[in-house]
Structures are given as structure tokens and as C-alpha cells.
CSV table of C-alpha atoms and ligand atoms in Angstrom, one decimal:
chain,number,residue,atom,x,y,z
A,1,MET,CA,-19.0,127.6,164.6
A,2,SER,CA,-22.5,128.4,165.8
A,3,LYS,CA,-23.9,126.8,169.0
A,4,THR,CA,-27.2,125.2,169.2
A,5,ILE,CA,-30.0,125.7,171.8
A,6,LEU,CA,-32.9,123.3,172.2
A,7,ILE,CA,-36.0,125.2,173.5
A,8,THR,CA,-39.0,123.3,174.8
A,9,GLY,CA,-42.2,125.3,174.5
A,10,ALA,CA,-40.9,127.6,171.7
A,11,THR,CA,-44.4,128.4,170.3
A,12,SER,CA,-45.3,131.2,172.7
A,13,GLY,CA,-44.2,133.4,175.6
A,14,PHE,CA,-40.7,132.9,177.1
A,15,GLY,CA,-39.7,130.1,174.7
A,16,ALA,CA,-40.5,132.1,171.5
A,17,ALA,CA,-38.8,135.2,172.9
A,18,CYS,CA,-35.7,133.1,173.7
A,19,ALA,CA,-35.7,131.7,170.2
A,20,ARG,CA,-35.7,135.2,168.8
A,21,ARG,CA,-33.0,136.4,171.2
A,22,PHE,CA,-30.6,133.5,170.4
A,23,ALA,CA,-31.3,133.7,166.7
A,24,ARG,CA,-30.3,137.4,166.7
A,25,ASP,CA,-26.8,136.5,167.8
A,26,GLY,CA,-26.2,133.6,165.4
A,27,TRP,CA,-27.3,130.6,167.4
A,28,LYS,CA,-28.9,127.6,165.8
A,29,LEU,CA,-32.3,126.6,167.2
A,30,ILE,CA,-34.1,123.4,167.8
A,31,LEU,CA,-37.7,124.4,168.6
A,32,THR,CA,-40.3,122.2,170.2
A,33,GLY,CA,-44.0,122.5,171.0
A,34,ARG,CA,-47.3,120.9,170.3
A,35,ARG,CA,-48.8,123.5,167.9
A,36,SER,CA,-47.4,122.8,164.5
A,37,SER,CA,-48.7,126.0,162.9
A,38,ARG,CA,-46.9,128.0,165.5
A,39,LEU,CA,-43.7,126.0,164.9
A,40,GLU,CA,-44.1,126.7,161.2
A,41,SER,CA,-44.5,130.4,161.7
A,42,MET,CA,-41.4,130.5,164.0
A,43,GLN,CA,-39.5,128.7,161.2
A,44,ALA,CA,-40.7,131.2,158.6
A,45,GLU,CA,-39.8,134.1,160.8
A,46,LEU,CA,-36.4,132.9,161.9
A,47,GLY,CA,-35.3,131.2,158.7
A,48,ASP,CA,-31.9,129.5,158.6
A,49,ALA,CA,-31.4,130.0,162.4
A,50,VAL,CA,-33.9,127.1,162.9
A,51,ALA,CA,-32.0,123.9,162.5
A,52,LEU,CA,-35.0,121.7,163.3
A,53,VAL,CA,-38.5,121.9,164.7
A,54,LEU,CA,-39.9,119.0,166.7
A,55,MET,CA,-43.6,118.8,167.1
A,56,LEU,CA,-44.0,116.9,170.3
A,57,ASP,CA,-45.6,116.8,173.7
A,58,VAL,CA,-43.0,116.8,176.4
A,59,ARG,CA,-45.1,114.3,178.4
A,60,GLU,CA,-44.4,111.6,175.8
A,61,ARG,CA,-41.4,109.9,177.2
A,62,GLN,CA,-40.6,107.5,174.3
A,63,LYS,CA,-41.1,110.2,171.7
A,64,VAL,CA,-38.8,112.6,173.5
A,65,GLN,CA,-36.2,109.9,173.8
A,66,ALA,CA,-36.4,109.0,170.2
A,67,ALA,CA,-36.4,112.6,169.0
A,68,VAL,CA,-33.3,113.5,171.0
A,69,GLN,CA,-31.3,110.4,169.9
A,70,ASP,CA,-31.0,111.7,166.3
A,71,LEU,CA,-30.1,115.3,167.1
A,72,PRO,CA,-27.0,117.2,166.2
A,73,GLN,CA,-24.9,118.5,169.2
A,74,VAL,CA,-27.1,120.5,171.7
A,75,ASP,CA,-25.0,123.0,173.6
A,76,VAL,CA,-27.9,124.4,175.7
A,77,LEU,CA,-31.1,122.7,176.7
A,78,LEU,CA,-33.8,125.2,177.8
A,79,ASN,CA,-36.5,123.4,179.7
A,80,ASN,CA,-39.2,126.0,179.4
A,81,ALA,CA,-42.4,124.2,178.4
A,82,GLY,CA,-44.8,124.3,181.3
A,83,LEU,CA,-48.1,125.5,182.6
A,84,ALA,CA,-50.4,126.3,185.5
A,85,LEU,CA,-54.0,125.0,185.3
A,86,GLY,CA,-56.6,126.5,187.6
A,87,LEU,CA,-56.4,128.5,190.8
A,88,GLU,CA,-58.8,126.4,192.9
A,89,THR,CA,-58.3,125.3,196.5
A,90,ALA,CA,-56.6,121.9,197.1
A,91,TRP,CA,-60.0,120.4,198.0
A,92,THR,CA,-61.8,121.6,194.9
A,93,ALA,CA,-59.1,121.4,192.3
A,94,ASP,CA,-59.4,119.1,189.3
A,95,MET,CA,-57.2,116.0,189.7
A,96,ASP,CA,-56.6,115.9,185.9
A,97,ASP,CA,-55.2,119.4,186.1
A,98,TRP,CA,-52.9,118.4,188.8
A,99,GLU,CA,-51.7,115.4,186.8
A,100,THR,CA,-51.2,117.5,183.7
A,101,MET,CA,-49.0,120.0,185.6
A,102,ILE,CA,-47.0,117.2,187.2
A,103,ASP,CA,-46.5,115.4,183.8
A,104,THR,CA,-45.6,118.6,182.0
A,105,ASN,CA,-43.6,120.7,184.5
A,106,ILE,CA,-41.8,117.8,186.2
A,107,LYS,CA,-41.7,114.7,184.0
A,108,GLY,CA,-41.2,116.7,180.7
A,109,VAL,CA,-38.2,118.3,182.2
A,110,LEU,CA,-36.8,115.0,183.4
A,111,TYR,CA,-37.3,113.3,180.0
A,112,PHE,CA,-35.4,116.0,178.1
A,113,THR,CA,-32.7,116.4,180.7
A,114,ARG,CA,-32.1,112.7,181.1
A,115,ALA,CA,-32.0,112.2,177.3
A,116,LEU,CA,-29.5,115.0,176.6
A,117,LEU,CA,-27.2,114.8,179.7
A,118,PRO,CA,-25.1,111.8,178.6
A,119,SER,CA,-23.8,113.5,175.5
A,120,MET,CA,-23.1,116.7,177.5
A,121,VAL,CA,-21.2,114.8,180.1
A,122,ALA,CA,-19.3,112.8,177.4
A,123,ARG,CA,-18.3,116.1,175.7
A,124,ASN,CA,-17.6,117.8,179.1
A,125,SER,CA,-19.6,120.8,178.1
A,126,GLY,CA,-23.2,122.0,178.0
A,127,HIS,CA,-25.8,123.9,179.9
A,128,ILE,CA,-29.2,122.8,181.3
A,129,ILE,CA,-31.5,125.7,182.0
A,130,THR,CA,-34.9,125.2,183.6
A,131,ILE,CA,-37.6,127.8,184.0
A,132,GLY,CA,-38.8,127.5,187.5
A,133,SER,CA,-41.0,130.2,189.2
A,134,THR,CA,-41.2,132.4,192.2
A,135,ALA,CA,-44.1,130.0,193.0
A,136,ALA,CA,-41.4,127.4,194.1
A,137,SER,CA,-40.5,129.5,197.1
A,138,TRP,CA,-43.5,131.8,197.8
A,139,PRO,CA,-46.8,130.0,198.3
A,140,TYR,CA,-50.1,131.6,197.4
A,141,PRO,CA,-53.7,130.4,197.6
A,142,GLY,CA,-54.5,128.2,194.7
A,143,GLY,CA,-50.9,127.7,193.8
A,144,ASN,CA,-50.9,124.2,195.4
A,145,VAL,CA,-49.6,121.8,192.7
A,146,TYR,CA,-48.2,124.4,190.3
A,147,GLY,CA,-45.9,125.7,193.1
A,148,GLY,CA,-45.1,122.1,194.1
A,149,THR,CA,-43.9,121.3,190.6
A,150,LYS,CA,-41.7,124.4,190.5
A,151,ALA,CA,-40.3,123.5,194.0
A,152,PHE,CA,-39.4,120.1,192.5
A,153,ILE,CA,-37.6,121.9,189.6
A,154,GLN,CA,-35.7,124.1,192.1
A,155,GLN,CA,-34.3,121.1,194.0
A,156,PHE,CA,-33.8,118.9,190.9
A,157,SER,CA,-31.7,121.7,189.4
A,158,ARG,CA,-29.5,121.9,192.6
A,159,ASN,CA,-29.1,118.2,192.7
A,160,LEU,CA,-28.1,118.1,189.1
A,161,ARG,CA,-25.3,120.5,190.0
A,162,ALA,CA,-24.2,118.2,192.8
A,163,ASP,CA,-24.1,115.2,190.4
A,164,LEU,CA,-22.2,117.3,187.7
A,165,LEU,CA,-19.5,118.6,190.0
A,166,GLY,CA,-16.2,117.9,188.3
A,167,THR,CA,-17.6,118.3,184.8
A,168,ARG,CA,-18.0,121.5,182.8
A,169,VAL,CA,-21.7,121.1,182.4
A,170,ARG,CA,-23.6,124.0,183.8
A,171,VAL,CA,-27.0,124.0,185.4
A,172,THR,CA,-29.2,127.1,186.0
A,173,ASN,CA,-32.8,127.5,187.4
A,174,ILE,CA,-34.4,130.8,186.5
A,175,GLU,CA,-37.4,131.7,188.7
A,176,PRO,CA,-39.6,134.5,187.2
A,177,GLY,CA,-42.5,136.2,188.9
A,178,MET,CA,-45.5,137.4,187.1
A,179,ALA,CA,-44.9,137.8,183.3
A,180,GLU,CA,-47.4,138.5,180.5
A,181,SER,CA,-47.6,135.7,178.0
A,182,GLU,CA,-50.3,133.1,177.2
A,183,PHE,CA,-49.7,131.7,180.7
A,184,SER,CA,-52.9,133.1,182.3
A,185,GLN,CA,-55.0,132.2,179.2
A,186,VAL,CA,-53.9,128.7,179.7
A,187,ARG,CA,-54.3,128.8,183.5
A,188,PHE,CA,-57.9,130.1,183.1
A,189,LYS,CA,-58.7,127.8,180.2
A,190,GLY,CA,-59.3,130.4,177.5
A,191,ASP,CA,-61.1,132.9,179.7
A,192,GLU,CA,-59.6,136.1,178.2
A,193,GLN,CA,-61.2,138.4,180.8
A,194,LEU,CA,-59.8,136.5,183.8
A,195,ALA,CA,-56.4,136.3,182.1
A,196,ALA,CA,-56.4,140.0,181.3
A,197,LYS,CA,-57.2,140.9,185.0
A,198,VAL,CA,-54.0,139.3,186.1
A,199,TYR,CA,-52.0,142.1,184.3
A,200,GLU,CA,-54.5,144.9,184.6
A,201,GLY,CA,-53.1,148.2,185.9
A,202,THR,CA,-49.7,146.8,186.5
A,203,GLU,CA,-46.4,146.3,184.8
A,204,PRO,CA,-45.5,142.6,184.6
A,205,LEU,CA,-42.3,141.1,183.2
A,206,LYS,CA,-42.2,140.6,179.5
A,207,PRO,CA,-41.0,137.4,177.8
A,208,GLU,CA,-38.2,139.4,176.2
A,209,ASP,CA,-36.9,140.2,179.8
A,210,ILE,CA,-36.6,136.5,180.5
A,211,ALA,CA,-34.9,135.9,177.1
A,212,ASP,CA,-32.3,138.6,177.9
A,213,ILE,CA,-31.6,136.9,181.3
A,214,VAL,CA,-31.3,133.4,179.8
A,215,TYR,CA,-29.0,134.8,177.1
A,216,PHE,CA,-26.9,136.6,179.7
A,217,THR,CA,-26.6,133.4,181.9
A,218,VAL,CA,-25.5,131.3,178.9
A,219,ASN,CA,-23.0,133.8,177.7
A,220,LEU,CA,-21.1,134.2,181.0
A,221,PRO,CA,-17.5,132.8,181.0
A,222,PRO,CA,-17.7,129.0,181.0
A,223,HIS,CA,-16.4,128.7,184.6
A,224,VAL,CA,-19.3,130.8,185.9
A,225,ASN,CA,-22.4,128.9,186.9
A,226,VAL,CA,-25.5,130.9,187.9
A,227,ASN,CA,-27.3,128.4,190.2
A,228,THR,CA,-30.6,130.1,190.8
A,229,LEU,CA,-31.9,133.5,189.6
A,230,GLU,CA,-35.1,134.8,191.0
A,231,VAL,CA,-36.6,137.8,189.1
A,232,MET,CA,-39.7,139.9,189.5
A,233,SER,CA,-41.2,143.0,187.9
A,234,ILE,CA,-40.6,146.1,189.9
A,235,ALA,CA,-44.3,146.1,190.4
A,236,GLN,CA,-44.3,142.8,192.3
A,237,SER,CA,-43.2,141.9,195.9
A,238,TRP,CA,-44.2,139.6,198.7
A,239,ALA,CA,-47.4,139.8,200.7
A,240,SER,CA,-47.1,139.6,204.5
A,241,LEU,CA,-48.0,136.3,206.2
A,242,ALA,CA,-51.7,135.7,206.2
A,243,VAL,CA,-53.5,135.5,209.6
A,244,HIS,CA,-57.0,134.3,209.9
A,245,ARG,CA,-59.1,136.2,212.6
A,246,GLU,CA,-62.5,135.2,213.9
A,247,LYS,CA,-65.1,137.9,213.8
A,248,PRO,CA,-65.8,139.3,217.3
B,301,NDP,P1,-47.0,130.3,177.5
B,301,NDP,O1,-48.3,129.6,177.8
B,301,NDP,O2,-46.9,131.5,176.7
B,301,NDP,O3,-46.0,129.2,176.9
B,301,NDP,C1,-45.9,127.9,177.3
B,301,NDP,C2,-45.2,127.0,176.3
B,301,NDP,O4,-45.1,125.7,176.8
B,301,NDP,C3,-45.8,127.0,175.0
B,301,NDP,O5,-44.9,127.1,173.9
B,301,NDP,C4,-46.5,125.6,174.9
B,301,NDP,O6,-46.5,125.1,173.6
B,301,NDP,C5,-45.5,124.8,175.8
B,301,NDP,N1,-46.1,123.6,176.4
B,301,NDP,C6,-47.1,123.5,177.3
B,301,NDP,N2,-47.4,122.2,177.5
B,301,NDP,C7,-46.7,121.5,176.7
B,301,NDP,C8,-46.5,120.1,176.4
B,301,NDP,N3,-47.3,119.2,177.1
B,301,NDP,N4,-45.6,119.7,175.5
B,301,NDP,C9,-44.9,120.6,174.8
B,301,NDP,N5,-45.0,121.9,175.0
B,301,NDP,C10,-45.8,122.4,175.9
B,301,NDP,O7,-46.3,130.5,179.0
B,301,NDP,P2,-44.9,131.1,179.5
B,301,NDP,O8,-44.1,131.5,178.3
B,301,NDP,O9,-45.2,132.2,180.4
B,301,NDP,O10,-44.4,129.9,180.3
B,301,NDP,C11,-43.1,129.3,180.0
B,301,NDP,C12,-42.6,128.7,181.3
B,301,NDP,O11,-42.4,129.7,182.3
B,301,NDP,C13,-43.5,127.7,182.0
B,301,NDP,O12,-42.7,126.6,182.5
B,301,NDP,C14,-44.1,128.5,183.1
B,301,NDP,O13,-44.5,127.7,184.2
B,301,NDP,C15,-43.0,129.4,183.5
B,301,NDP,N6,-43.3,130.6,184.2
B,301,NDP,C16,-44.2,131.6,183.7
B,301,NDP,C17,-44.4,132.7,184.4
B,301,NDP,C18,-45.5,133.7,183.9
B,301,NDP,O14,-45.9,134.5,184.7
B,301,NDP,N7,-45.8,133.8,182.6
B,301,NDP,C19,-43.7,133.1,185.6
B,301,NDP,C20,-42.8,132.0,186.1
B,301,NDP,C21,-42.6,130.9,185.4
B,301,NDP,P3,-47.6,124.3,172.9
B,301,NDP,O15,-48.9,124.7,173.5
B,301,NDP,O16,-47.5,124.6,171.4
B,301,NDP,O17,-47.3,122.9,173.2
B,302,8X3,C1,-45.9,132.0,187.3
B,302,8X3,C2,-46.0,133.1,188.3
B,302,8X3,O1,-47.2,133.9,190.4
B,302,8X3,O2,-48.6,132.9,188.7
B,302,8X3,O3,-45.0,131.0,187.7
B,302,8X3,O4,-47.1,131.6,190.0
B,302,8X3,S1,-47.3,132.8,189.4
């Protein structure tokens, strides 16, 4: 019998690529996102593989809880929906942007995870995957709250594993570096030029690369748990530590 994956943020980028990757190998999909037209086109493209689409905002706790209650068995939850907003310093950043990132990247993950875990534990099987980021471990100017949300995800994921020891429920946090999707268009609030500059003259990861990694992680033998997986394009690495020098 086919297995089912619930993907949050399946209307674009990593989420849409994962939907296509899992559909290709006979998985059933539950796809979520806010943009109904995108959900409809995913459904048209993937046909019978799509068991259900849920148009919802992951920040809406009651709606998430209600939607999850009536679902068929979910074998894998992919907590992917998320965003970065702005790249301003901590003293000039917009507080609304900060709250949106916290509500989406942290609380959205908590709502779906908390709603689906009881059935996974009762069945003694399942897999919770979160999409973290290299920003969780590697700070950069303007990454302030975005990186903070992904650091939360990193530790939440590890703590889930600690709670789940003794069950067969797996937990994995995948931490990509720079990847080309709608991520930068969202970060720069529709400024196409700024977004394009992020990827100019370089070779970022593609959403399909992340989809292959998620698929690989899920399809390992059931006793194998990938805890954390950090992945970057070959064109990305770390900068040295920054030093401020006064002009002589
Ligand atoms: P995209 O902007 O292409 O996709 C983001 C997805 O999240 C969309 O499907 C969007 O759907 C959904 N989403 C955003 N906010 C909400 C919300 N409030 N409720 C429901 N769905 C929401 O970006 P990516 O595919 O790149 O990003 C996916 C994840 O990967 C994010 O968590 C991001 O932080 C992370 N990531 C991205 C990297 C990159 O460089 N691209 C690198 C490392 C991590 P809709 O708008 O329809 O609601
Ligand atoms: C997205 C990658 O480097 O913009 O998580 O934070 S980065």
C-alpha cells in the first residue's frame, strides 16, 4: 500500500519539488500552502498522487489542529513552509517581519508536529522532517531572527529525538545552504533584481537537490535515523570570522 507524506509549503521551491519526487515513486501526497491557485495546479499536474490539498496558513493553530484531525494516516510530515523577511540589522529590522518569521518558522512547525505526533507514537512508526538552514549554525549580518528561528528548529528536532527514544518514530533536520527558489523574492518583498543578485554568477542548490535528499532520508532502512544533514552547493563555504579595524 502506498505511503503518505504531508508537505507544508508545497506551492513552491523545496515543497513543490518534494511533492514531485515522492509522487514519482508512488507516494500519496497531502499538500498545504496558502495560495489556492498553486495548490490547484499541483493537483492538476500530479493527479491521483494528490490525496488532499489543504489551503491553510501554518500560523493558524486552530485550523491546523482541525485539519489534521480528519486526515488519513500520515507516514511522513515534512515541515517545510517557512521564510526569511528582510536582511536589515537588528536595530533597523521590522518587528512585524520578526514576528512573521517566528510565527511561521517556529510556531507553524510546532502546530503540525504536535498535531501529528500522537498518531505516529500510537502506531509506533512515522517520520518528522524539518527544513532547517545553515543559518541555524552560521551567523551572517542581517540573519538575526531568521537564523534564530532555524536554530530553534535544530534544537527542537534533537529534543524530539530524545523524547521519542524507544519508539520507531524518526526525526530528521535537513539544513540547506543557498538554494534558488522563491525564497529571495519573498525575503526582498518582490524585488526581483535584489533576489536575482543572490544567485548571480554562482551555482546554488536546486529545490530538486533537496527533494532527492529528503527522499533518500525517508527511504533508508527504518532503523536508520539521520539526525541532522547540512548541505551546501559546491559554490558555497564559510567566511572567516569578521574583525572590525579602526582606520589609522
Ligand atoms: P519558497 O519561498 O519557494 O517556498 C516557501 C513555501 O512556504 C511556499 O510553498 C509557501 O507557500 C510556504 N509558506 C510560507 N509561509 C507560509 C504560511 N504562513 N503558511 C503556509 N505556507 C507558507 O522557499 P523555499 O522552498 O526555498 O523554502 C522552503 C523552506 O526551506 C523554508 O523553511 C526556508 O526557510 C528553507 N530554506 C531555504 C533555503 C534557500 O536558500 N532557498 C535554504 C535553507 C532553508 P504559500 O506562499 O503558498 O503559503
Ligand atoms: C536560507 C539560506 O543563507 O539565506 O536558509 O540563510 S540563507
